[in-house]
Amino acid sequence: MIIAITFLIIGTIFIFLKLKSAKIKGSFGEAKVNATLHFLGSEYITMNDVLLRSSKGLTSQIDHLVLSEYGIFVIETKNYKGWIFGNEKAENWMQVIFKEKHQFRNPVKQNWSHIYALKSVLSDFPCAKYFPIVVFSGSATLKDIESSVPVIYMNELNSTIRRYSTEKCLTAEQASLIKHRLESTEITERGSRKEHIQNIRQDVTERQLKMKNLICPRCNSELKLRNSRNGKFYGCSNYPRCHFTMPY
């Protein structure tokens, strides 16, 4: 009995330290991106770690925002190592470290969900343009990334923002008003942030359970085994209305 309790305590401590390490690692990556954005210049307004609630009641945690007369740049940060493989239409991307493979949520889709939340909060700024960007701030090597959204290294971030800063859609005053609007609607309560994290974990668990039982996590239709020139895969039976796929 004592041995079992000892192993349980050790296991709990191990899981806690692992989660704590991942949180610290993510925060460190976001801090590096934040420092990089300071070199953009005074015509750009930066905001970091913004938690919003959309009109549907859903929460969205945005790593970085850059507000300007050219639009709103929405930045999703990943502090990873190893090789990264991904397609903007896939549910998950792959991290490969030697022979180990780990899946993580598609950051492009994550970023689009942030933009939907922003549009809900900023519905009275219809002229605003939104530019999603995914930044890898760690030592990862991007391999075979298929995405129309920029998926870049940290040292490319500022040049990418300037490259898209071509046509003005807002005034400097409107950009400032947007900043104040986001600050006034941002969720700052610690309990709400904890709730946001718990909701994400619950969504991931439910999604994984559905996929394990061959149920489409998007529309709840049946997932069927299909063949393509690249091999077998599972596709939603509700195609072409639903384009969800997952590896065989």
Coordinates of N, CA and C in Angstrom, one line a residue:
M1 N 0.8 -1.2 0.0 CA 0.0 0.0 0.0 C 0.9 1.3 0.0
I2 N 1.9 1.3 0.8 CA 2.8 2.4 0.9 C 3.5 2.6 -0.4
I3 N 3.9 1.5 -1.0 CA 4.7 1.6 -2.3 C 3.8 2.2 -3.4
A4 N 2.5 1.7 -3.4 CA 1.6 2.3 -4.4 C 1.3 3.7 -4.2
I5 N 1.2 4.2 -3.0 CA 1.0 5.6 -2.7 C 2.3 6.4 -3.1
T6 N 3.4 5.8 -2.9 CA 4.7 6.5 -3.2 C 4.8 6.7 -4.7
F7 N 4.4 5.6 -5.5 CA 4.5 5.7 -7.0 C 3.4 6.8 -7.5
L8 N 2.3 6.8 -6.8 CA 1.3 7.8 -7.2 C 1.7 9.2 -7.0
I9 N 2.4 9.5 -5.8 CA 3.0 10.8 -5.5 C 4.0 11.2 -6.6
I10 N 4.9 10.2 -6.8 CA 6.0 10.5 -7.8 C 5.4 10.8 -9.2
G11 N 4.4 10.0 -9.6 CA 3.8 10.2 -10.9 C 3.1 11.6 -11.0
T12 N 2.4 12.0 -9.9 CA 1.8 13.3 -9.8 C 2.8 14.4 -10.0
I13 N 3.9 14.3 -9.2 CA 5.0 15.3 -9.3 C 5.5 15.4 -10.7
F14 N 5.7 14.2 -11.3 CA 6.3 14.2 -12.7 C 5.4 14.9 -13.7
I15 N 4.1 14.6 -13.6 CA 3.2 15.3 -14.5 C 3.1 16.8 -14.3
F16 N 3.1 17.2 -13.0 CA 3.1 18.6 -12.7 C 4.3 19.3 -13.2
L17 N 5.5 18.7 -13.1 CA 6.7 19.3 -13.5 C 6.8 19.4 -15.1
K18 N 6.2 18.4 -15.7 CA 6.2 18.4 -17.2 C 5.3 19.5 -17.7
L19 N 4.1 19.7 -17.1 CA 3.2 20.7 -17.5 C 3.8 22.1 -17.2
K20 N 4.4 22.2 -16.0 CA 5.0 23.5 -15.6 C 6.2 23.8 -16.6
S21 N 6.9 22.8 -17.0 CA 8.0 23.0 -18.0 C 7.5 23.5 -19.3
A22 N 6.4 22.9 -19.8 CA 5.8 23.3 -21.1 C 5.3 24.7 -21.0
K23 N 4.7 25.1 -19.9 CA 4.2 26.5 -19.7 C 5.3 27.5 -19.7
I24 N 6.4 27.2 -19.0 CA 7.6 28.1 -19.0 C 8.2 28.2 -20.3
K25 N 8.3 27.1 -21.0 CA 8.8 27.1 -22.4 C 8.0 28.0 -23.3
G26 N 6.7 27.8 -23.2 CA 5.8 28.6 -24.1 C 5.9 30.1 -23.8
S27 N 6.0 30.4 -22.5 CA 6.1 31.8 -22.0 C 7.4 32.4 -22.5
F28 N 8.5 31.6 -22.5 CA 9.8 32.1 -22.9 C 9.7 32.4 -24.4
G29 N 9.1 31.6 -25.2 CA 9.0 31.8 -26.6 C 8.2 33.1 -26.9
E30 N 7.1 33.3 -26.2 CA 6.3 34.5 -26.4 C 7.0 35.8 -26.0
A31 N 7.9 35.7 -24.9 CA 8.7 36.8 -24.5 C 9.7 37.2 -25.6
K32 N 10.3 36.2 -26.3 CA 11.2 36.5 -27.3 C 10.5 37.2 -28.5
V33 N 9.3 36.8 -28.8 CA 8.6 37.4 -29.9 C 8.2 38.8 -29.5
N34 N 7.8 39.0 -28.3 CA 7.4 40.3 -27.8 C 8.6 41.3 -27.9
A35 N 9.8 40.8 -27.6 CA 11.0 41.6 -27.7 C 11.3 42.0 -29.1
T36 N 11.1 41.0 -30.0 CA 11.3 41.3 -31.5 C 10.4 42.4 -32.0
L37 N 9.1 42.3 -31.6 CA 8.1 43.3 -32.1 C 8.4 44.7 -31.7
H38 N 9.2 44.9 -30.6 CA 9.5 46.3 -30.2 C 10.3 47.0 -31.2
F39 N 10.9 46.3 -32.1 CA 11.8 47.0 -33.2 C 11.0 47.4 -34.4
L40 N 9.7 47.2 -34.4 CA 8.8 47.5 -35.5 C 8.8 49.0 -35.8
G41 N 8.7 49.8 -34.7 CA 8.6 51.2 -34.8 C 7.3 51.8 -34.3
S42 N 7.2 53.1 -34.1 CA 6.1 53.7 -33.4 C 4.8 53.6 -34.2
E43 N 4.8 53.3 -35.5 CA 3.6 53.3 -36.2 C 2.8 52.0 -36.0
Y44 N 3.4 51.1 -35.2 CA 2.8 49.8 -34.9 C 2.5 49.7 -33.4
I45 N 1.3 49.3 -33.0 CA 1.0 49.1 -31.6 C 0.9 47.6 -31.3
T46 N 1.7 47.2 -30.3 CA 1.7 45.8 -30.0 C 0.9 45.5 -28.7
M47 N 0.3 44.3 -28.7 CA -0.4 43.8 -27.5 C 0.0 42.3 -27.3
N48 N 0.1 41.9 -26.1 CA 0.5 40.5 -25.8 C -0.4 39.8 -24.9
D49 N -0.6 38.5 -25.1 CA -1.4 37.6 -24.2 C -2.7 38.2 -24.0
V50 N -3.5 38.3 -25.0 CA -4.9 38.9 -24.9 C -5.9 37.8 -24.9
L51 N -6.7 37.8 -23.8 CA -7.8 36.9 -23.7 C -9.2 37.6 -23.9
L52 N -9.9 37.1 -24.9 CA -11.2 37.8 -25.3 C -12.3 36.8 -25.2
R53 N -13.5 37.3 -25.0 CA -14.7 36.5 -25.1 C -15.5 36.9 -26.3
S54 N -15.9 36.1 -27.2 CA -16.6 36.4 -28.4 C -18.1 36.6 -28.0
S55 N -18.9 37.0 -29.0 CA -20.3 37.2 -28.8 C -21.0 35.9 -28.5
K56 N -20.4 34.7 -28.9 CA -21.0 33.4 -28.6 C -20.6 32.9 -27.3
G57 N -19.8 33.7 -26.5 CA -19.4 33.3 -25.2 C -18.1 32.4 -25.1
L58 N -17.5 32.2 -26.3 CA -16.3 31.4 -26.3 C -15.1 32.3 -26.0
T59 N -14.1 31.8 -25.4 CA -12.9 32.5 -25.1 C -11.8 32.2 -26.1
S60 N -10.9 33.2 -26.4 CA -9.8 33.1 -27.3 C -8.6 33.8 -26.7
Q61 N -7.5 33.0 -26.6 CA -6.3 33.6 -26.0 C -5.3 33.8 -27.2
I62 N -5.0 35.1 -27.4 CA -4.1 35.5 -28.5 C -2.7 35.8 -28.0
D63 N -1.7 35.2 -28.6 CA -0.4 35.4 -28.1 C 0.1 36.9 -28.3
H64 N -0.1 37.4 -29.6 CA 0.4 38.7 -29.9 C -0.5 39.4 -30.9
L65 N -0.7 40.7 -30.8 CA -1.5 41.5 -31.8 C -0.6 42.7 -32.1
V66 N -0.6 43.0 -33.4 CA 0.1 44.2 -33.9 C -1.0 45.0 -34.6
L67 N -1.3 46.2 -34.1 CA -2.3 47.1 -34.7 C -1.6 48.2 -35.4
S68 N -2.1 48.5 -36.6 CA -1.5 49.6 -37.4 C -2.6 50.1 -38.4
E69 N -2.2 51.1 -39.1 CA -3.1 51.7 -40.2 C -3.2 50.7 -41.3
Y70 N -2.4 49.7 -41.4 CA -2.4 48.7 -42.5 C -3.3 47.5 -42.1
G71 N -3.8 47.4 -40.8 CA -4.6 46.3 -40.4 C -4.1 45.7 -39.1
I72 N -4.7 44.6 -38.8 CA -4.4 43.9 -37.5 C -3.6 42.6 -37.8
F73 N -2.4 42.5 -37.3 CA -1.6 41.3 -37.5 C -1.8 40.4 -36.2
V74 N -2.3 39.2 -36.5 CA -2.6 38.2 -35.4 C -1.6 37.1 -35.4
I75 N -0.8 37.0 -34.3 CA 0.4 36.2 -34.3 C 0.3 35.1 -33.3
E76 N 0.4 33.8 -33.8 CA 0.4 32.6 -33.0 C 1.8 32.2 -32.8
T77 N 2.3 32.0 -31.6 CA 3.7 31.6 -31.3 C 3.8 30.2 -30.9
K78 N 4.8 29.5 -31.5 CA 5.1 28.1 -31.1 C 6.6 28.0 -30.8
N79 N 6.9 27.6 -29.6 CA 8.4 27.4 -29.2 C 8.7 26.0 -29.2
Y80 N 9.0 25.4 -30.3 CA 9.2 24.0 -30.5 C 10.7 23.7 -31.0
K81 N 11.1 22.5 -30.9 CA 12.3 22.0 -31.5 C 12.0 20.8 -32.4
G82 N 13.0 20.3 -33.1 CA 12.8 19.2 -34.0 C 12.3 19.6 -35.4
W83 N 11.8 18.7 -36.2 CA 11.3 18.9 -37.5 C 9.8 19.1 -37.4
I84 N 9.2 20.1 -38.1 CA 7.8 20.4 -38.1 C 7.2 20.2 -39.5
F85 N 6.1 19.3 -39.5 CA 5.4 19.1 -40.7 C 4.0 19.5 -40.6
G86 N 3.4 20.1 -41.6 CA 2.0 20.6 -41.5 C 1.4 21.1 -42.7
N87 N 0.1 20.9 -42.8 CA -0.8 21.5 -43.8 C -1.9 22.3 -43.2
E88 N -2.2 23.4 -43.8 CA -3.2 24.4 -43.2 C -4.5 23.7 -43.1
K89 N -4.9 22.7 -43.8 CA -6.2 22.1 -43.8 C -6.3 20.9 -42.8
A90 N -5.1 20.5 -42.3 CA -5.1 19.3 -41.4 C -5.5 19.7 -40.0
E91 N -6.0 18.7 -39.2 CA -6.4 19.0 -37.9 C -5.2 19.2 -37.0
N92 N -4.2 18.4 -37.2 CA -3.0 18.4 -36.4 C -1.7 18.5 -37.2
W93 N -0.7 19.0 -36.6 CA 0.6 19.0 -37.3 C 1.5 18.0 -36.5
M94 N 2.7 17.8 -37.1 CA 3.6 16.7 -36.5 C 5.0 17.3 -36.2
Q95 N 5.4 17.0 -35.0 CA 6.7 17.3 -34.5 C 7.6 16.0 -34.5
V96 N 8.7 16.0 -35.1 CA 9.5 14.8 -35.2 C 10.9 15.2 -34.5
I97 N 11.2 14.4 -33.5 CA 12.5 14.6 -32.8 C 13.2 13.2 -32.8
F98 N 14.2 13.0 -33.7 CA 14.8 11.7 -33.9 C 13.7 10.7 -34.4
K99 N 13.4 9.7 -33.6 CA 12.4 8.7 -33.9 C 11.1 9.0 -33.3
E100 N 11.0 10.0 -32.4 CA 9.8 10.3 -31.7 C 8.9 11.3 -32.5
K101 N 7.6 11.0 -32.6 CA 6.6 11.8 -33.3 C 5.6 12.3 -32.3
H102 N 5.3 13.6 -32.3 CA 4.2 14.2 -31.5 C 3.3 15.0 -32.3
Q103 N 2.0 14.9 -32.1 CA 1.1 15.7 -32.8 C 0.7 16.9 -31.9
F104 N 0.4 18.0 -32.6 CA -0.1 19.2 -31.9 C -1.1 19.9 -32.8
R105 N -1.9 20.7 -32.1 CA -3.0 21.3 -32.9 C -2.5 22.2 -34.0
N106 N -3.2 22.2 -35.1 CA -2.8 23.0 -36.3 C -2.8 24.5 -35.9
P107 N -1.7 25.2 -35.8 CA -1.6 26.6 -35.4 C -2.3 27.5 -36.4
V108 N -2.4 27.2 -37.6 CA -3.1 28.0 -38.6 C -4.5 28.1 -38.3
K109 N -5.1 26.9 -38.0 CA -6.6 26.9 -37.6 C -6.8 27.6 -36.3
Q110 N -5.8 27.4 -35.3 CA -5.9 28.2 -34.1 C -6.0 29.7 -34.3
N111 N -5.1 30.1 -35.2 CA -5.1 31.6 -35.4 C -6.3 32.1 -36.1
W112 N -6.9 31.3 -37.0 CA -8.2 31.7 -37.6 C -9.3 31.8 -36.6
S113 N -9.3 31.0 -35.6 CA -10.3 31.1 -34.5 C -10.1 32.4 -33.7
H114 N -8.9 32.8 -33.6 CA -8.6 34.1 -32.9 C -9.2 35.2 -33.7
I115 N -9.0 35.2 -35.0 CA -9.5 36.2 -35.9 C -11.0 36.3 -35.8
Y116 N -11.7 35.1 -35.8 CA -13.2 35.2 -35.7 C -13.6 35.9 -34.4
A117 N -12.9 35.6 -33.3 CA -13.2 36.2 -32.0 C -13.0 37.7 -32.1
L118 N -11.9 38.1 -32.8 CA -11.6 39.6 -32.9 C -12.7 40.3 -33.7
K119 N -13.1 39.6 -34.8 CA -14.1 40.2 -35.7 C -15.4 40.4 -34.9
S120 N -15.7 39.5 -34.0 CA -16.9 39.6 -33.2 C -16.8 40.8 -32.3
V121 N -15.6 41.0 -31.6 CA -15.5 42.1 -30.7 C -15.4 43.4 -31.5
L122 N -14.8 43.4 -32.7 CA -14.5 44.6 -33.4 C -15.4 44.8 -34.6
S123 N -16.7 44.3 -34.5 CA -17.6 44.3 -35.6 C -17.9 45.7 -36.1
D124 N -17.7 46.8 -35.3 CA -17.9 48.1 -35.8 C -16.7 48.7 -36.5
F125 N -15.7 47.9 -36.8 CA -14.6 48.3 -37.6 C -14.5 47.4 -38.8
P126 N -15.5 47.5 -39.7 CA -15.6 46.6 -40.9 C -14.5 46.8 -41.9
C127 N -13.8 47.9 -41.9 CA -12.7 48.2 -42.8 C -11.4 47.5 -42.4
A128 N -11.3 47.0 -41.2 CA -10.1 46.5 -40.7 C -9.7 45.2 -41.5
K129 N -8.5 45.1 -41.9 CA -8.0 43.8 -42.5 C -7.2 43.0 -41.4
Y130 N -7.3 41.7 -41.5 CA -6.6 40.8 -40.6 C -5.6 40.0 -41.3
F131 N -4.4 39.9 -40.6 CA -3.3 39.1 -41.2 C -2.8 38.1 -40.2
P132 N -3.2 36.8 -40.4 CA -2.7 35.8 -39.5 C -1.2 35.4 -39.8
I133 N -0.4 35.2 -38.8 CA 0.9 34.8 -38.9 C 1.3 33.8 -37.8
V134 N 1.9 32.7 -38.2 CA 2.4 31.7 -37.3 C 3.9 31.8 -37.2
V135 N 4.4 31.9 -35.9 CA 5.8 32.1 -35.7 C 6.4 31.0 -34.9
F136 N 7.5 30.3 -35.3 CA 8.2 29.3 -34.5 C 9.4 30.0 -34.0
S137 N 9.4 30.1 -32.6 CA 10.5 30.9 -32.0 C 11.6 30.0 -31.4
G138 N 11.4 28.7 -31.4 CA 12.4 27.8 -30.9 C 13.4 27.4 -32.0
S139 N 14.0 26.2 -31.8 CA 15.0 25.7 -32.7 C 14.5 24.8 -33.8
A140 N 13.2 24.8 -33.9 CA 12.5 23.9 -34.9 C 12.9 24.2 -36.3
T141 N 12.9 23.1 -37.2 CA 13.1 23.3 -38.6 C 11.8 23.0 -39.3
L142 N 11.3 24.0 -40.1 CA 10.0 23.8 -40.8 C 10.2 23.0 -42.0
K143 N 9.5 21.8 -42.1 CA 9.7 20.9 -43.2 C 8.3 20.7 -43.9
D144 N 8.3 20.8 -45.2 CA 7.0 20.5 -46.0 C 5.8 21.2 -45.4
I145 N 5.9 22.5 -45.1 CA 4.7 23.2 -44.6 C 3.9 23.7 -45.8
E146 N 2.7 23.3 -45.8 CA 1.8 23.8 -46.9 C 0.7 24.7 -46.3
S147 N 0.9 26.0 -46.6 CA 0.0 27.0 -46.0 C 0.0 28.3 -46.7
S148 N -1.2 28.9 -47.0 CA -1.2 30.2 -47.6 C -1.0 31.3 -46.5
V149 N -1.2 30.9 -45.3 CA -0.8 31.8 -44.1 C 0.7 31.7 -43.9
P150 N 1.4 32.8 -43.7 CA 2.8 32.8 -43.4 C 3.1 31.9 -42.1
V151 N 3.9 30.9 -42.3 CA 4.5 30.1 -41.2 C 6.0 30.3 -41.2
I152 N 6.5 31.0 -40.3 CA 7.9 31.6 -40.4 C 8.7 31.4 -39.1
Y153 N 10.0 31.7 -39.3 CA 10.9 31.7 -38.1 C 10.8 33.1 -37.5
M154 N 11.2 33.2 -36.2 CA 11.1 34.5 -35.5 C 11.9 35.6 -36.2
N155 N 13.0 35.3 -36.7 CA 13.8 36.4 -37.3 C 13.2 36.9 -38.6
E156 N 12.1 36.3 -39.1 CA 11.4 36.8 -40.3 C 10.2 37.6 -40.0
L157 N 9.8 37.7 -38.7 CA 8.6 38.3 -38.3 C 8.4 39.7 -38.7
N158 N 9.3 40.6 -38.3 CA 9.1 42.0 -38.6 C 9.1 42.3 -40.1
S159 N 10.0 41.6 -40.8 CA 10.0 41.8 -42.3 C 8.7 41.3 -42.9
T160 N 8.1 40.3 -42.4 CA 6.9 39.8 -42.9 C 5.7 40.8 -42.7
I161 N 5.7 41.4 -41.5 CA 4.7 42.4 -41.1 C 4.8 43.6 -42.1
R162 N 6.1 44.0 -42.3 CA 6.3 45.2 -43.2 C 5.9 44.8 -44.6
R163 N 6.1 43.6 -45.0 CA 5.8 43.2 -46.4 C 4.3 43.3 -46.7
Y164 N 3.5 43.0 -45.6 CA 2.1 43.1 -45.8 C 1.5 44.5 -45.5
S165 N 2.4 45.4 -45.1 CA 2.0 46.8 -44.8 C 2.0 47.6 -46.0
T166 N 1.1 47.4 -46.9 CA 1.1 48.0 -48.2 C -0.1 49.0 -48.4
E167 N -1.3 48.7 -48.0 CA -2.4 49.5 -48.2 C -3.1 49.8 -46.8
K168 N -3.3 51.1 -46.6 CA -3.9 51.5 -45.3 C -5.4 51.3 -45.3
C169 N -5.9 50.7 -44.3 CA -7.4 50.4 -44.2 C -7.9 51.1 -42.9
L170 N -7.1 51.6 -42.0 CA -7.5 52.3 -40.8 C -6.7 53.6 -40.7
T171 N -7.2 54.5 -39.9 CA -6.5 55.7 -39.5 C -5.7 55.4 -38.2
A172 N -4.8 56.2 -37.9 CA -4.0 56.0 -36.6 C -4.9 56.1 -35.4
E173 N -5.9 57.0 -35.5 CA -6.9 57.1 -34.4 C -7.7 55.8 -34.3
Q174 N -8.1 55.2 -35.4 CA -8.9 54.0 -35.3 C -8.1 52.9 -34.7
A175 N -6.8 52.8 -35.1 CA -5.9 51.7 -34.5 C -5.8 51.9 -33.0
S176 N -5.7 53.2 -32.5 CA -5.7 53.5 -31.1 C -7.0 53.1 -30.4
L177 N -8.1 53.4 -31.1 CA -9.4 53.1 -30.5 C -9.6 51.5 -30.4
I178 N -9.1 50.8 -31.4 CA -9.1 49.3 -31.3 C -8.4 48.8 -30.1
K179 N -7.2 49.4 -29.9 CA -6.4 49.0 -28.7 C -7.2 49.2 -27.4
H180 N -7.8 50.4 -27.3 CA -8.6 50.7 -26.1 C -9.8 49.8 -26.0
R181 N -10.4 49.4 -27.1 CA -11.6 48.5 -27.1 C -11.2 47.1 -26.6
L182 N -10.1 46.6 -27.1 CA -9.6 45.3 -26.7 C -9.2 45.3 -25.2
E183 N -8.6 46.4 -24.8 CA -8.2 46.5 -23.4 C -9.4 46.5 -22.5
S184 N -10.5 47.1 -22.9 CA -11.7 47.3 -22.1 C -12.5 46.0 -22.1
T185 N -12.4 45.1 -23.1 CA -13.1 43.9 -23.2 C -12.3 42.7 -22.8
E186 N -11.0 42.9 -22.6 CA -10.1 41.8 -22.3 C -10.5 41.2 -20.9
I187 N -10.4 39.9 -20.8 CA -10.7 39.1 -19.6 C -9.4 39.1 -18.8
T188 N -9.4 39.7 -17.6 CA -8.2 39.7 -16.8 C -8.3 38.9 -15.5
E189 N -9.5 38.4 -15.2 CA -9.6 37.5 -14.0 C -8.8 36.2 -14.2
R190 N -8.1 35.9 -13.1 CA -7.3 34.7 -13.1 C -8.1 33.4 -13.3
G191 N -9.3 33.5 -12.7 CA -10.2 32.3 -12.8 C -10.7 32.1 -14.2
S192 N -10.9 33.2 -14.9 CA -11.4 33.0 -16.3 C -10.3 32.4 -17.2
R193 N -9.1 32.8 -16.9 CA -8.0 32.2 -17.7 C -7.8 30.8 -17.4
K194 N -8.0 30.4 -16.2 CA -7.9 29.0 -15.8 C -9.1 28.2 -16.5
E195 N -10.2 28.8 -16.5 CA -11.4 28.2 -17.2 C -11.1 28.0 -18.7
H196 N -10.5 29.0 -19.3 CA -10.1 28.9 -20.7 C -9.2 27.7 -21.0
I197 N -8.2 27.5 -20.2 CA -7.3 26.4 -20.3 C -8.0 25.1 -20.1
Q198 N -8.9 25.0 -19.2 CA -9.7 23.8 -18.9 C -10.6 23.5 -20.1
N199 N -11.2 24.5 -20.7 CA -12.1 24.3 -21.8 C -11.3 23.8 -23.0
I200 N -10.1 24.3 -23.2 CA -9.3 23.8 -24.3 C -8.9 22.3 -24.1
R201 N -8.5 22.0 -22.9 CA -8.2 20.6 -22.6 C -9.4 19.7 -22.8
Q202 N -10.6 20.1 -22.4 CA -11.8 19.3 -22.6 C -12.1 19.2 -24.1
D203 N -12.0 20.2 -24.9 CA -12.2 20.2 -26.3 C -11.3 19.2 -27.0
V204 N -10.0 19.2 -26.6 CA -9.0 18.3 -27.2 C -9.4 16.9 -26.8
T205 N -9.8 16.6 -25.6 CA -10.1 15.3 -25.1 C -11.3 14.7 -25.9
E206 N -12.3 15.6 -26.0 CA -13.5 15.2 -26.8 C -13.2 14.9 -28.2
R207 N -12.4 15.8 -28.8 CA -12.0 15.6 -30.2 C -11.3 14.3 -30.4
Q208 N -10.3 14.0 -29.6 CA -9.6 12.7 -29.7 C -10.5 11.5 -29.5
L209 N -11.4 11.6 -28.6 CA -12.3 10.5 -28.3 C -13.2 10.2 -29.6
K210 N -13.7 11.3 -30.2 CA -14.5 11.1 -31.4 C -13.7 10.5 -32.5
M211 N -12.5 11.0 -32.7 CA -11.6 10.4 -33.8 C -11.3 9.0 -33.5
K212 N -11.1 8.6 -32.3 CA -10.8 7.2 -31.9 C -11.9 6.3 -32.3
N213 N -13.2 6.8 -32.2 CA -14.4 6.1 -32.5 C -14.9 6.3 -33.9
L214 N -14.0 6.9 -34.7 CA -14.3 7.2 -36.2 C -15.5 8.0 -36.3
I215 N -15.6 9.1 -35.5 CA -16.6 10.1 -35.6 C -16.0 11.4 -36.0
C216 N -16.5 12.1 -36.9 CA -15.9 13.4 -37.4 C -16.1 14.4 -36.2
P217 N -15.0 15.0 -35.8 CA -15.0 16.0 -34.7 C -15.7 17.3 -35.1
R218 N -15.8 17.5 -36.4 CA -16.4 18.8 -36.9 C -17.9 18.7 -37.0
C219 N -18.4 17.6 -37.6 CA -19.9 17.6 -37.9 C -20.6 16.3 -37.3
N220 N -19.8 15.5 -36.6 CA -20.3 14.3 -36.0 C -20.8 13.2 -37.0
S221 N -20.4 13.3 -38.2 CA -20.7 12.2 -39.2 C -19.7 11.1 -39.1
E222 N -19.9 10.0 -39.8 CA -19.0 8.8 -39.7 C -17.8 9.1 -40.5
L223 N -16.6 8.6 -40.0 CA -15.4 8.7 -40.7 C -15.2 7.4 -41.4
K224 N -15.0 7.4 -42.8 CA -14.8 6.2 -43.6 C -13.4 6.1 -44.2
L225 N -13.0 4.9 -44.3 CA -11.6 4.6 -44.8 C -11.7 4.8 -46.3
R226 N -10.8 5.6 -46.8 CA -10.7 5.9 -48.3 C -9.3 5.7 -48.8
N227 N -9.2 5.6 -50.1 CA -7.9 5.4 -50.8 C -7.6 6.6 -51.6
S228 N -6.3 7.0 -51.7 CA -5.8 8.0 -52.6 C -4.5 7.6 -53.1
R229 N -3.9 8.4 -54.0 CA -2.6 8.1 -54.6 C -1.5 8.1 -53.6
N230 N -1.8 8.8 -52.5 CA -0.8 8.9 -51.4 C -1.0 7.8 -50.3
G231 N -2.0 7.0 -50.5 CA -2.3 5.9 -49.5 C -3.7 6.1 -48.9
K232 N -3.9 5.3 -47.9 CA -5.2 5.2 -47.2 C -5.3 6.4 -46.2
F233 N -6.5 6.8 -46.0 CA -6.8 7.8 -45.0 C -8.3 7.8 -44.6
Y234 N -8.7 8.4 -43.5 CA -10.1 8.4 -43.1 C -10.6 9.8 -43.5
G235 N -11.8 9.8 -44.1 CA -12.5 11.0 -44.6 C -13.9 11.1 -44.1
C236 N -14.4 12.3 -43.9 CA -15.8 12.4 -43.4 C -16.8 12.0 -44.5
S237 N -17.8 11.2 -44.0 CA -18.8 10.7 -44.9 C -19.7 11.9 -45.4
N238 N -19.6 13.0 -44.8 CA -20.4 14.2 -45.1 C -19.7 15.1 -46.2
Y239 N -18.6 14.5 -46.8 CA -17.9 15.2 -47.9 C -18.9 15.4 -49.1
P240 N -18.9 16.5 -49.8 CA -18.0 17.7 -49.8 C -18.4 18.8 -48.8
R241 N -19.5 18.6 -48.1 CA -19.9 19.6 -47.1 C -18.8 19.7 -46.0
C242 N -18.2 18.6 -45.6 CA -17.2 18.6 -44.6 C -15.9 18.0 -45.1
H243 N -14.8 18.7 -45.0 CA -13.5 18.2 -45.6 C -12.6 17.6 -44.6
F244 N -13.1 17.2 -43.4 CA -12.2 16.6 -42.4 C -11.6 15.3 -42.8
T245 N -10.3 15.2 -42.6 CA -9.6 14.0 -42.8 C -8.6 13.7 -41.7
M246 N -8.2 12.4 -41.6 CA -7.2 12.1 -40.6 C -6.4 10.9 -41.1
P247 N -5.2 10.7 -40.7 CA -4.3 9.6 -41.2 C -4.9 8.3 -40.9
Y248 N -4.6 7.3 -41.7 CA -5.0 5.9 -41.5 C -4.1 5.3 -40.4

